[in-house]
Structures are given as structure tokens and as C-alpha cells.
mmCIF file of C-alpha atoms in Angstrom:
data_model
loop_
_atom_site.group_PDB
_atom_site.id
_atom_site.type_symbol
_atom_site.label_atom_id
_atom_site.label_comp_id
_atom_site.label_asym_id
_atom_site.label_seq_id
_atom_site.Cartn_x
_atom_site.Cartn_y
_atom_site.Cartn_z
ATOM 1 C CA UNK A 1 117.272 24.667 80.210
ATOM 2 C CA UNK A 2 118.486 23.613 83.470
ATOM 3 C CA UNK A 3 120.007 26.569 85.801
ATOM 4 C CA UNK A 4 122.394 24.994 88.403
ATOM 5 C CA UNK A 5 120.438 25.379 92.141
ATOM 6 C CA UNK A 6 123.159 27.408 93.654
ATOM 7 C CA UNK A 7 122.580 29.687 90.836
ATOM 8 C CA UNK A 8 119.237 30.368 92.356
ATOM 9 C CA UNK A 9 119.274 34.221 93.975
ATOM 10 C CA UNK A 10 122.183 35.279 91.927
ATOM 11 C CA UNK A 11 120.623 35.516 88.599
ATOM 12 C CA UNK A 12 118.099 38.219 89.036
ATOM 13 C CA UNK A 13 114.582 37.296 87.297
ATOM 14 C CA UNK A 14 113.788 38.817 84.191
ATOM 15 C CA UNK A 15 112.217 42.417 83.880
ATOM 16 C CA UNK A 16 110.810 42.496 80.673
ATOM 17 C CA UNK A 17 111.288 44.931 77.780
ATOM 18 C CA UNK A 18 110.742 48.203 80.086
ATOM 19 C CA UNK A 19 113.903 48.175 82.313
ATOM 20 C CA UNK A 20 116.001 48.444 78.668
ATOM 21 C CA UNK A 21 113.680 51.114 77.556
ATOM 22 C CA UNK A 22 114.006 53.156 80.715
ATOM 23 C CA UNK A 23 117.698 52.493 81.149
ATOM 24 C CA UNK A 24 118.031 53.861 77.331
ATOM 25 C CA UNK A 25 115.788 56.989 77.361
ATOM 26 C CA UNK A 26 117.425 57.853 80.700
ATOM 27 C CA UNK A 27 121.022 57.714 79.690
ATOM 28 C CA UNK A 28 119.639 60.033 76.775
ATOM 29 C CA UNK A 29 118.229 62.299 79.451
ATOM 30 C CA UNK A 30 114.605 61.948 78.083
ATOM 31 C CA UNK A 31 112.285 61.602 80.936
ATOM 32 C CA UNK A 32 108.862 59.405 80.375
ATOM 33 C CA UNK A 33 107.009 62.596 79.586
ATOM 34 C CA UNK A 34 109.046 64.085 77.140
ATOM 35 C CA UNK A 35 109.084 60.576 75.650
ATOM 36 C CA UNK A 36 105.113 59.723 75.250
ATOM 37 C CA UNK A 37 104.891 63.445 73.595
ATOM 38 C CA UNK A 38 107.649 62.711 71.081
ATOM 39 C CA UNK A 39 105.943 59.351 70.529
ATOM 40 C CA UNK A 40 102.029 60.838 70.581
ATOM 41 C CA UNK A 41 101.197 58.748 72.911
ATOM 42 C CA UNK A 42 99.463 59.583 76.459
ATOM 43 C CA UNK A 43 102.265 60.036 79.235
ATOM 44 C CA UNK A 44 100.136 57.143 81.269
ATOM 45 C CA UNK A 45 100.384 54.821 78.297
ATOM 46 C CA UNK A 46 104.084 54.684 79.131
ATOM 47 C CA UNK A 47 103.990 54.923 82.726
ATOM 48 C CA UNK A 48 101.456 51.514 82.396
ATOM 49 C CA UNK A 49 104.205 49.920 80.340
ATOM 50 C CA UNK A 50 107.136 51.219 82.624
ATOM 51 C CA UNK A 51 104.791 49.826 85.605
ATOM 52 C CA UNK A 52 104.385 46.066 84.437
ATOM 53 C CA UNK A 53 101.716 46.302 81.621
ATOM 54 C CA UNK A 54 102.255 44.348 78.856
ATOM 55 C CA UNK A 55 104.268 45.733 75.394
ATOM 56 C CA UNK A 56 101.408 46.337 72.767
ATOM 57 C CA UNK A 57 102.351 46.355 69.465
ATOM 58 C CA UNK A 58 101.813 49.925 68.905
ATOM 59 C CA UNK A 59 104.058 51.173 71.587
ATOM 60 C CA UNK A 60 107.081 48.353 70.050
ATOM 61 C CA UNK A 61 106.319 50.164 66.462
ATOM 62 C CA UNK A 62 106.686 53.535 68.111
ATOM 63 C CA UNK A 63 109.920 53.161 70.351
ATOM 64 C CA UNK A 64 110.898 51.696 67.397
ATOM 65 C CA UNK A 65 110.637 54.549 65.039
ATOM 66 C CA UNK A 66 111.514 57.427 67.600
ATOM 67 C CA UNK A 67 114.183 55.858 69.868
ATOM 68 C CA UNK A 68 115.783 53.107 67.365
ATOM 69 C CA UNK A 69 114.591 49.591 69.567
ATOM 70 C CA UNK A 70 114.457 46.268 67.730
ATOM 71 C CA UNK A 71 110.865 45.338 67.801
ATOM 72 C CA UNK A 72 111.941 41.710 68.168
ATOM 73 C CA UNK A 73 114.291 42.441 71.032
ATOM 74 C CA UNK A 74 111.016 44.229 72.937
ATOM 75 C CA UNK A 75 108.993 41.057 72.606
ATOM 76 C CA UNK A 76 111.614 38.831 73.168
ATOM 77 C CA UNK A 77 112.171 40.504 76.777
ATOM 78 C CA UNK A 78 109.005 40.161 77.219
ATOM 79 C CA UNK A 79 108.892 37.116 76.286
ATOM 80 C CA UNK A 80 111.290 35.850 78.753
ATOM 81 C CA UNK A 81 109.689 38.020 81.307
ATOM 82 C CA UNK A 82 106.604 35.693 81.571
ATOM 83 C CA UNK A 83 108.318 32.334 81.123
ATOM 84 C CA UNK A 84 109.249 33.034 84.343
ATOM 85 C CA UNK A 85 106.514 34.124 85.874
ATOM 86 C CA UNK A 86 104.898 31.077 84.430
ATOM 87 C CA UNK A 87 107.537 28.614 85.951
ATOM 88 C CA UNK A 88 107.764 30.563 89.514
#
């Protein structure tokens, strides 16, 4: 895919599955704690995922089951996220 040059600095670069997932349990009003104890998982689990780690399966399967997020959609962001990181 070729991105027209004068495109460059207006498309923002891809953040990954964790902007969505923030954006979404925010507009819920569900901080990142209340989230990782509705999900059983340890509050720095998230806060490693919200910081840049990379989506394990196990977290995709459980904001999947609590908060309704297409698994594929997840790794698909993420996807993107280090295509280009891998081209820049």
C-alpha cells in the first residue's frame, strides 16, 4: 500500500488494540482497576497492556467475555500496530 508523501504527519501512526480498549471502558466509566478485578486479572496486567505490552491471548479471551471486544479486531490492531513499527 502506497500512502501519498504529503499524507505523511497527518495520518497519526497506529496505537494498537489498547487505545480502543481504554477509549471503551472509559466512556463506560470503568477505570483500569475496576476492570482487571471484573476480569481476575492483576490491575498491572492491564496497566502493562495499556502501557505498550503486547495483547496475550488470555487478556483478548477476557475483554472479550466481560466487555464484548472482537478477539480478531484486538489482534488485528495490533497487528497493524507493529507493521509500522517494522517499516519506521
Amino acid at each position: 500500500m502506497n500512502i501519498n508523501k504529503d499524507l505523511i504527519g497527518v495520518l497519526s501512526a497506529p496505537t494498537g488494540a489498547s487505545s480502543i480498549v481504554k477509549r471503551k471502558l472509559n466512556s463506560k466509566g470503568i477505570n483500569s482497576s475496576t476492570a482487571a478485578d471484573k476480569m481476575g486479572v492483576n490491575p498491572s496486567t492491564l496497566s502493562r497492556f495499556f502501557n505498550g505490552s503486547d495483547l496475550s491471548i488470555s487478556l483478548a479471551a477476557k475483554l472479550s467475555h466481560h466487555f464484548g471486544f472482537d478477539i480478531d479486531m484486538l489482534f488485528n490492531l495490533e497487528a497493524q500496530k507493529k507493521a509500522y513499527a517494522a517499516k519506521n
